Amino acid sequence: FSSLFVPIMVKFTQYLIVAAERASISVSEYIDYKALKKANIKKIVNAKKEDGRAPIELSYDFMEALKVEIQQVNAYSNKRLGELNEKLSNLVNQQSDKKGSFFKKKSSTAEQLTLANELGEEFVCLTSYIAVNKLAIDKIVKKHDKHSNLTFLELFPRFFETLKLLDITSFDGQILMLSDFYAQLRGESVDKTVQVGTNFERQSIKYWVHPEDMMTVIMIVIQNLPVFFKPDNAPAGD
């Protein structure tokens, strides 16, 4: 799995183009940062220069334009997630019969590993797409706040409660399914009923990871290690 992180060394519009190319997603599916900046933020900036303050109506226009952009991103994200869920379900259901010959199983395992890796890469691209769009939203809102008399959240405090992008927790079920699939390909039997705290030693190593690369790290981990979820009723010390 490759890193999809793109250092912001250029104008943000160019950054979006590079990020789209790395994720193999059309740039037209991303937040139209350039249009929001040119059509909405520029009007606020010009009004502030002329009158010392920008009319609140311009912030409402910006909010409506941003709303449309976020809805389009969510529509694409949910469509792609549905497609990937179907692929994942088919991959798990079509796992080869283990009663086949050794060479047949070996060949089938190699093919399934390739398919699992390709699917994992698609999940990486989708989560990177979401992270980049979240960054675009944060940046364009900050530009609004820089030139508006009131911040975006002061004007629209519930906006992001009703319009949320998917986040990494939206993929917990898929991560677990892929983890189990990789474990089966390794010939491991992952006992999900293992008693929490039995022969278990907690160790923590902290790393700073770019949001675009979070799923990349997760995919590398589940390729090699099983994933366990701590039950809600597990003892606090475990």
PDB file of C-alpha atoms in Angstrom:
ATOM      1  CA  PHE A   1       0.000   0.000   0.000  1.00  0.00           C
ATOM      2  CA  SER A   2       1.346   3.392  -0.969  1.00  0.00           C
ATOM      3  CA  SER A   3       1.183   6.737   0.807  1.00  0.00           C
ATOM      4  CA  LEU A   4      -1.306   9.167  -0.711  1.00  0.00           C
ATOM      5  CA  PHE A   5      -0.105  12.123   1.360  1.00  0.00           C
ATOM      6  CA  VAL A   6       0.655  15.186  -0.748  1.00  0.00           C
ATOM      7  CA  PRO A   7       2.751  17.954   0.884  1.00  0.00           C
ATOM      8  CA  ILE A   8       1.080  21.344   0.392  1.00  0.00           C
ATOM      9  CA  MET A   9       3.966  22.976  -1.458  1.00  0.00           C
ATOM     10  CA  VAL A  10       1.803  24.569  -4.165  1.00  0.00           C
ATOM     11  CA  LYS A  11      -1.479  26.477  -4.395  1.00  0.00           C
ATOM     12  CA  PHE A  12      -4.311  24.476  -2.904  1.00  0.00           C
ATOM     13  CA  THR A  13      -6.112  24.113  -6.238  1.00  0.00           C
ATOM     14  CA  GLN A  14      -2.998  22.410  -7.638  1.00  0.00           C
ATOM     15  CA  TYR A  15      -2.747  20.300  -4.495  1.00  0.00           C
ATOM     16  CA  LEU A  16      -6.282  18.988  -5.147  1.00  0.00           C
ATOM     17  CA  ILE A  17      -5.318  18.007  -8.692  1.00  0.00           C
ATOM     18  CA  VAL A  18      -2.264  16.068  -7.493  1.00  0.00           C
ATOM     19  CA  ALA A  19      -4.263  14.394  -4.701  1.00  0.00           C
ATOM     20  CA  ALA A  20      -6.954  13.359  -7.203  1.00  0.00           C
ATOM     21  CA  GLU A  21      -4.359  11.865  -9.544  1.00  0.00           C
ATOM     22  CA  ARG A  22      -2.782   9.839  -6.724  1.00  0.00           C
ATOM     23  CA  ALA A  23      -6.163   8.522  -5.610  1.00  0.00           C
ATOM     24  CA  SER A  24      -7.223   7.806  -9.224  1.00  0.00           C
ATOM     25  CA  ILE A  25     -10.395   9.848  -8.715  1.00  0.00           C
ATOM     26  CA  SER A  26     -11.565  12.608 -11.045  1.00  0.00           C
ATOM     27  CA  VAL A  27     -10.830  16.041  -9.621  1.00  0.00           C
ATOM     28  CA  SER A  28     -14.415  17.005 -10.530  1.00  0.00           C
ATOM     29  CA  GLU A  29     -15.569  14.773  -7.647  1.00  0.00           C
ATOM     30  CA  TYR A  30     -13.705  16.925  -5.123  1.00  0.00           C
ATOM     31  CA  ILE A  31     -14.812  20.136  -3.408  1.00  0.00           C
ATOM     32  CA  ASP A  32     -14.622  22.884  -6.047  1.00  0.00           C
ATOM     33  CA  TYR A  33     -12.321  25.000  -3.911  1.00  0.00           C
ATOM     34  CA  LYS A  34     -11.449  27.356  -6.763  1.00  0.00           C
ATOM     35  CA  ALA A  35     -15.099  28.120  -7.546  1.00  0.00           C
ATOM     36  CA  LEU A  36     -15.968  28.738  -3.895  1.00  0.00           C
ATOM     37  CA  LYS A  37     -13.011  31.061  -3.536  1.00  0.00           C
ATOM     38  CA  LYS A  38     -13.694  32.955  -6.767  1.00  0.00           C
ATOM     39  CA  ALA A  39     -17.485  33.135  -6.666  1.00  0.00           C
ATOM     40  CA  ASN A  40     -18.088  33.565  -2.931  1.00  0.00           C
ATOM     41  CA  ILE A  41     -15.006  34.489  -0.909  1.00  0.00           C
ATOM     42  CA  LYS A  42     -13.903  37.118  -3.438  1.00  0.00           C
ATOM     43  CA  LYS A  43     -17.268  38.874  -3.116  1.00  0.00           C
ATOM     44  CA  ILE A  44     -16.872  38.999   0.671  1.00  0.00           C
ATOM     45  CA  VAL A  45     -13.324  40.356   0.342  1.00  0.00           C
ATOM     46  CA  ASN A  46     -14.385  43.052  -2.160  1.00  0.00           C
ATOM     47  CA  ALA A  47     -17.380  44.103  -0.076  1.00  0.00           C
ATOM     48  CA  LYS A  48     -15.212  44.455   3.015  1.00  0.00           C
ATOM     49  CA  LYS A  49     -12.716  46.616   1.085  1.00  0.00           C
ATOM     50  CA  GLU A  50     -15.460  48.909  -0.177  1.00  0.00           C
ATOM     51  CA  ASP A  51     -17.678  49.265   2.888  1.00  0.00           C
ATOM     52  CA  GLY A  52     -15.539  48.037   5.762  1.00  0.00           C
ATOM     53  CA  ARG A  53     -17.850  45.063   6.353  1.00  0.00           C
ATOM     54  CA  ALA A  54     -19.374  42.362   4.195  1.00  0.00           C
ATOM     55  CA  PRO A  55     -23.185  41.984   4.059  1.00  0.00           C
ATOM     56  CA  ILE A  56     -24.365  38.899   5.902  1.00  0.00           C
ATOM     57  CA  GLU A  57     -26.220  37.822   2.761  1.00  0.00           C
ATOM     58  CA  LEU A  58     -22.865  36.993   1.162  1.00  0.00           C
ATOM     59  CA  SER A  59     -22.107  34.554   3.986  1.00  0.00           C
ATOM     60  CA  TYR A  60     -25.486  32.910   3.406  1.00  0.00           C
ATOM     61  CA  ASP A  61     -24.662  32.586  -0.293  1.00  0.00           C
ATOM     62  CA  PHE A  62     -21.339  30.990   0.647  1.00  0.00           C
ATOM     63  CA  MET A  63     -23.076  28.588   3.040  1.00  0.00           C
ATOM     64  CA  GLU A  64     -25.509  27.451   0.351  1.00  0.00           C
ATOM     65  CA  ALA A  65     -22.704  26.929  -2.178  1.00  0.00           C
ATOM     66  CA  LEU A  66     -20.637  24.973   0.359  1.00  0.00           C
ATOM     67  CA  LYS A  67     -23.690  22.870   1.235  1.00  0.00           C
ATOM     68  CA  VAL A  68     -24.078  21.802  -2.395  1.00  0.00           C
ATOM     69  CA  GLU A  69     -20.381  20.883  -2.615  1.00  0.00           C
ATOM     70  CA  ILE A  70     -20.499  18.766   0.570  1.00  0.00           C
ATOM     71  CA  GLN A  71     -23.650  16.988  -0.587  1.00  0.00           C
ATOM     72  CA  GLN A  72     -21.897  16.069  -3.847  1.00  0.00           C
ATOM     73  CA  VAL A  73     -18.865  14.724  -1.953  1.00  0.00           C
ATOM     74  CA  ASN A  74     -21.111  12.681   0.328  1.00  0.00           C
ATOM     75  CA  ALA A  75     -23.034  11.301  -2.650  1.00  0.00           C
ATOM     76  CA  TYR A  76     -19.805  10.130  -4.284  1.00  0.00           C
ATOM     77  CA  SER A  77     -18.415   8.763  -1.006  1.00  0.00           C
ATOM     78  CA  ASN A  78     -21.550   6.733  -0.270  1.00  0.00           C
ATOM     79  CA  LYS A  79     -21.721   5.444  -3.843  1.00  0.00           C
ATOM     80  CA  ARG A  80     -18.103   4.269  -3.731  1.00  0.00           C
ATOM     81  CA  LEU A  81     -18.561   2.774  -0.270  1.00  0.00           C
ATOM     82  CA  GLY A  82     -21.535   0.776  -1.540  1.00  0.00           C
ATOM     83  CA  GLU A  83     -19.489  -0.507  -4.479  1.00  0.00           C
ATOM     84  CA  LEU A  84     -16.578  -1.491  -2.227  1.00  0.00           C
ATOM     85  CA  ASN A  85     -18.894  -3.199   0.256  1.00  0.00           C
ATOM     86  CA  GLU A  86     -20.274  -5.305  -2.587  1.00  0.00           C
ATOM     87  CA  LYS A  87     -16.755  -6.212  -3.743  1.00  0.00           C
ATOM     88  CA  LEU A  88     -15.765  -7.141  -0.197  1.00  0.00           C
ATOM     89  CA  SER A  89     -18.852  -9.301   0.271  1.00  0.00           C
ATOM     90  CA  ASN A  90     -18.198 -11.092  -3.024  1.00  0.00           C
ATOM     91  CA  LEU A  91     -14.546 -11.646  -2.105  1.00  0.00           C
ATOM     92  CA  VAL A  92     -15.443 -13.211   1.232  1.00  0.00           C
ATOM     93  CA  ASN A  93     -18.294 -15.324  -0.203  1.00  0.00           C
ATOM     94  CA  GLN A  94     -16.216 -16.598  -3.116  1.00  0.00           C
ATOM     95  CA  GLN A  95     -13.361 -17.848  -0.978  1.00  0.00           C
ATOM     96  CA  SER A  96     -12.185 -21.122  -2.561  1.00  0.00           C
ATOM     97  CA  ASP A  97     -13.066 -24.540  -1.221  1.00  0.00           C
ATOM     98  CA  LYS A  98     -10.288 -25.646   1.114  1.00  0.00           C
ATOM     99  CA  LYS A  99     -10.808 -29.234   0.046  1.00  0.00           C
ATOM    100  CA  GLY A 100      -9.086 -28.607  -3.271  1.00  0.00           C
ATOM    101  CA  SER A 101      -5.600 -29.817  -4.148  1.00  0.00           C
ATOM    102  CA  PHE A 102      -2.548 -28.193  -2.553  1.00  0.00           C
ATOM    103  CA  PHE A 103      -1.483 -26.509  -5.789  1.00  0.00           C
ATOM    104  CA  LYS A 104      -5.021 -25.330  -6.526  1.00  0.00           C
ATOM    105  CA  LYS A 105      -5.321 -23.846  -3.033  1.00  0.00           C
ATOM    106  CA  LYS A 106      -1.909 -22.209  -3.321  1.00  0.00           C
ATOM    107  CA  SER A 107      -2.846 -20.593  -6.620  1.00  0.00           C
ATOM    108  CA  SER A 108      -6.250 -19.548  -5.304  1.00  0.00           C
ATOM    109  CA  THR A 109      -4.723 -18.060  -2.147  1.00  0.00           C
ATOM    110  CA  ALA A 110      -2.307 -15.976  -4.223  1.00  0.00           C
ATOM    111  CA  GLU A 111      -5.161 -14.706  -6.394  1.00  0.00           C
ATOM    112  CA  GLN A 112      -7.301 -13.892  -3.365  1.00  0.00           C
ATOM    113  CA  LEU A 113      -4.413 -12.074  -1.709  1.00  0.00           C
ATOM    114  CA  THR A 114      -4.018  -9.948  -4.838  1.00  0.00           C
ATOM    115  CA  LEU A 115      -7.752  -9.187  -4.890  1.00  0.00           C
ATOM    116  CA  ALA A 116      -7.744  -8.342  -1.176  1.00  0.00           C
ATOM    117  CA  ASN A 117      -4.769  -5.994  -1.634  1.00  0.00           C
ATOM    118  CA  GLU A 118      -6.444  -4.282  -4.583  1.00  0.00           C
ATOM    119  CA  LEU A 119      -9.636  -3.844  -2.592  1.00  0.00           C
ATOM    120  CA  GLY A 120      -7.661  -2.514   0.356  1.00  0.00           C
ATOM    121  CA  GLU A 121      -6.021   0.015  -1.964  1.00  0.00           C
ATOM    122  CA  GLU A 122      -9.469   1.166  -3.078  1.00  0.00           C
ATOM    123  CA  PHE A 123     -10.477   1.727   0.550  1.00  0.00           C
ATOM    124  CA  VAL A 124      -7.245   3.687   1.002  1.00  0.00           C
ATOM    125  CA  CYS A 125      -8.122   5.895  -1.971  1.00  0.00           C
ATOM    126  CA  LEU A 126     -11.646   6.521  -0.679  1.00  0.00           C
ATOM    127  CA  THR A 127     -10.516   7.508   2.816  1.00  0.00           C
ATOM    128  CA  SER A 128      -7.809   9.728   1.324  1.00  0.00           C
ATOM    129  CA  TYR A 129     -10.465  11.378  -0.865  1.00  0.00           C
ATOM    130  CA  ILE A 130     -12.572  12.103   2.219  1.00  0.00           C
ATOM    131  CA  ALA A 131      -9.587  13.462   4.183  1.00  0.00           C
ATOM    132  CA  VAL A 132      -8.558  15.799   1.354  1.00  0.00           C
ATOM    133  CA  ASN A 133     -12.098  17.142   1.011  1.00  0.00           C
ATOM    134  CA  LYS A 134     -12.271  17.735   4.757  1.00  0.00           C
ATOM    135  CA  LEU A 135      -9.066  19.741   4.459  1.00  0.00           C
ATOM    136  CA  ALA A 136     -10.568  21.728   1.567  1.00  0.00           C
ATOM    137  CA  ILE A 137     -13.648  22.532   3.667  1.00  0.00           C
ATOM    138  CA  ASP A 138     -11.531  23.619   6.632  1.00  0.00           C
ATOM    139  CA  LYS A 139      -9.400  25.889   4.453  1.00  0.00           C
ATOM    140  CA  ILE A 140     -12.255  27.573   2.601  1.00  0.00           C
ATOM    141  CA  VAL A 141     -14.162  28.173   5.865  1.00  0.00           C
ATOM    142  CA  LYS A 142     -11.040  29.765   7.378  1.00  0.00           C
ATOM    143  CA  LYS A 143     -10.851  32.098   4.371  1.00  0.00           C
ATOM    144  CA  HIS A 144     -14.466  33.073   4.984  1.00  0.00           C
ATOM    145  CA  ASP A 145     -13.777  33.734   8.666  1.00  0.00           C
ATOM    146  CA  LYS A 146     -10.745  35.860   7.834  1.00  0.00           C
ATOM    147  CA  HIS A 147     -12.825  38.377   5.884  1.00  0.00           C
ATOM    148  CA  SER A 148     -16.299  38.076   7.394  1.00  0.00           C
ATOM    149  CA  ASN A 149     -17.467  40.019  10.438  1.00  0.00           C
ATOM    150  CA  LEU A 150     -18.802  36.815  12.001  1.00  0.00           C
ATOM    151  CA  THR A 151     -17.256  33.366  11.765  1.00  0.00           C
ATOM    152  CA  PHE A 152     -18.983  30.595   9.862  1.00  0.00           C
ATOM    153  CA  LEU A 153     -19.817  28.704  13.060  1.00  0.00           C
ATOM    154  CA  GLU A 154     -21.167  31.833  14.700  1.00  0.00           C
ATOM    155  CA  LEU A 155     -23.535  32.263  11.774  1.00  0.00           C
ATOM    156  CA  PHE A 156     -24.347  28.584  11.242  1.00  0.00           C
ATOM    157  CA  PRO A 157     -23.585  26.702  14.494  1.00  0.00           C
ATOM    158  CA  ARG A 158     -25.381  23.485  13.463  1.00  0.00           C
ATOM    159  CA  PHE A 159     -24.162  23.356   9.851  1.00  0.00           C
ATOM    160  CA  PHE A 160     -21.567  20.619  10.349  1.00  0.00           C
ATOM    161  CA  GLU A 161     -23.865  18.624  12.612  1.00  0.00           C
ATOM    162  CA  THR A 162     -26.243  18.025   9.724  1.00  0.00           C
ATOM    163  CA  LEU A 163     -23.640  17.825   6.945  1.00  0.00           C
ATOM    164  CA  LYS A 164     -20.908  15.406   7.969  1.00  0.00           C
ATOM    165  CA  LEU A 165     -18.387  13.649   5.777  1.00  0.00           C
ATOM    166  CA  LEU A 166     -17.698   9.987   6.399  1.00  0.00           C
ATOM    167  CA  ASP A 167     -14.783   9.389   8.757  1.00  0.00           C
ATOM    168  CA  ILE A 168     -12.422   6.505   9.515  1.00  0.00           C
ATOM    169  CA  THR A 169     -14.894   4.970  12.006  1.00  0.00           C
ATOM    170  CA  SER A 170     -17.338   4.479   9.116  1.00  0.00           C
ATOM    171  CA  PHE A 171     -15.077   1.648   7.932  1.00  0.00           C
ATOM    172  CA  ASP A 172     -14.775  -0.394  11.152  1.00  0.00           C
ATOM    173  CA  GLY A 173     -16.884  -3.273   9.813  1.00  0.00           C
ATOM    174  CA  GLN A 174     -14.985  -3.460   6.536  1.00  0.00           C
ATOM    175  CA  ILE A 175     -11.622  -3.372   8.328  1.00  0.00           C
ATOM    176  CA  LEU A 176     -12.694  -6.271  10.540  1.00  0.00           C
ATOM    177  CA  MET A 177     -13.931  -8.319   7.562  1.00  0.00           C
ATOM    178  CA  LEU A 178     -10.692  -7.756   5.646  1.00  0.00           C
ATOM    179  CA  SER A 179      -8.671  -8.565   8.751  1.00  0.00           C
ATOM    180  CA  ASP A 180     -10.472 -11.897   9.132  1.00  0.00           C
ATOM    181  CA  PHE A 181     -10.032 -12.590   5.416  1.00  0.00           C
ATOM    182  CA  TYR A 182      -6.275 -11.990   5.587  1.00  0.00           C
ATOM    183  CA  ALA A 183      -6.079 -14.203   8.690  1.00  0.00           C
ATOM    184  CA  GLN A 184      -7.797 -17.049   6.836  1.00  0.00           C
ATOM    185  CA  LEU A 185      -5.400 -16.639   3.906  1.00  0.00           C
ATOM    186  CA  ARG A 186      -2.529 -16.958   6.407  1.00  0.00           C
ATOM    187  CA  GLY A 187      -4.117 -20.146   7.695  1.00  0.00           C
ATOM    188  CA  GLU A 188      -4.916 -18.628  11.079  1.00  0.00           C
ATOM    189  CA  SER A 189      -8.076 -19.231  13.052  1.00  0.00           C
ATOM    190  CA  VAL A 190      -8.910 -16.012  14.841  1.00  0.00           C
ATOM    191  CA  ASP A 191     -10.932 -16.761  17.959  1.00  0.00           C
ATOM    192  CA  LYS A 192     -13.136 -13.719  18.473  1.00  0.00           C
ATOM    193  CA  THR A 193     -14.380 -15.164  21.771  1.00  0.00           C
ATOM    194  CA  VAL A 194     -10.926 -15.047  23.363  1.00  0.00           C
ATOM    195  CA  GLN A 195     -11.206 -13.922  26.975  1.00  0.00           C
ATOM    196  CA  VAL A 196     -10.147 -10.309  27.177  1.00  0.00           C
ATOM    197  CA  GLY A 197      -7.119  -9.974  29.415  1.00  0.00           C
ATOM    198  CA  THR A 198      -6.042 -13.621  29.047  1.00  0.00           C
ATOM    199  CA  ASN A 199      -2.370 -13.753  28.095  1.00  0.00           C
ATOM    200  CA  PHE A 200      -2.730 -10.239  26.795  1.00  0.00           C
ATOM    201  CA  GLU A 201      -0.112  -7.584  27.372  1.00  0.00           C
ATOM    202  CA  ARG A 202      -0.914  -4.024  26.415  1.00  0.00           C
ATOM    203  CA  GLN A 203       1.833  -2.135  24.618  1.00  0.00           C
ATOM    204  CA  SER A 204       1.557   1.267  23.005  1.00  0.00           C
ATOM    205  CA  ILE A 205       3.746   2.966  20.437  1.00  0.00           C
ATOM    206  CA  LYS A 206       2.509   6.315  19.189  1.00  0.00           C
ATOM    207  CA  TYR A 207       3.143   7.626  15.694  1.00  0.00           C
ATOM    208  CA  TRP A 208       1.992  10.802  13.960  1.00  0.00           C
ATOM    209  CA  VAL A 209       0.177   9.884  10.747  1.00  0.00           C
ATOM    210  CA  HIS A 210      -1.247  12.193   8.092  1.00  0.00           C
ATOM    211  CA  PRO A 211      -5.057  11.765   7.834  1.00  0.00           C
ATOM    212  CA  GLU A 212      -4.667  10.782   4.169  1.00  0.00           C
ATOM    213  CA  ASP A 213      -2.455   7.873   5.250  1.00  0.00           C
ATOM    214  CA  MET A 214      -4.488   6.525   8.163  1.00  0.00           C
ATOM    215  CA  MET A 215      -6.133   3.759   6.134  1.00  0.00           C
ATOM    216  CA  THR A 216      -2.777   2.881   4.534  1.00  0.00           C
ATOM    217  CA  VAL A 217      -1.359   2.163   7.997  1.00  0.00           C
ATOM    218  CA  ILE A 218      -4.442   0.139   8.961  1.00  0.00           C
ATOM    219  CA  MET A 219      -4.240  -1.979   5.803  1.00  0.00           C
ATOM    220  CA  ILE A 220      -0.564  -2.768   6.362  1.00  0.00           C
ATOM    221  CA  VAL A 221      -1.359  -3.829   9.928  1.00  0.00           C
ATOM    222  CA  ILE A 222      -4.273  -6.123   9.074  1.00  0.00           C
ATOM    223  CA  GLN A 223      -2.258  -7.803   6.346  1.00  0.00           C
ATOM    224  CA  ASN A 224      -0.017  -9.172   9.062  1.00  0.00           C
ATOM    225  CA  LEU A 225      -1.942  -9.160  12.348  1.00  0.00           C
ATOM    226  CA  PRO A 226      -5.512 -10.022  13.392  1.00  0.00           C
ATOM    227  CA  VAL A 227      -7.747  -7.232  14.647  1.00  0.00           C
ATOM    228  CA  PHE A 228      -9.618  -7.532  17.946  1.00  0.00           C
ATOM    229  CA  PHE A 229     -12.298  -5.149  19.160  1.00  0.00           C
ATOM    230  CA  LYS A 230     -12.538  -4.613  22.897  1.00  0.00           C
ATOM    231  CA  PRO A 231     -16.053  -5.507  24.162  1.00  0.00           C
ATOM    232  CA  ASP A 232     -17.986  -2.731  25.887  1.00  0.00           C
ATOM    233  CA  ASN A 233     -18.218  -4.850  29.053  1.00  0.00           C
ATOM    234  CA  ALA A 234     -14.480  -5.601  29.211  1.00  0.00           C
ATOM    235  CA  PRO A 235     -12.738  -4.801  32.509  1.00  0.00           C
ATOM    236  CA  ALA A 236     -11.267  -1.302  32.551  1.00  0.00           C
ATOM    237  CA  GLY A 237      -7.770  -2.623  33.209  1.00  0.00           C
ATOM    238  CA  ASP A 238      -7.645  -4.755  30.045  1.00  0.00           C
TER     239      ASP A 238
END
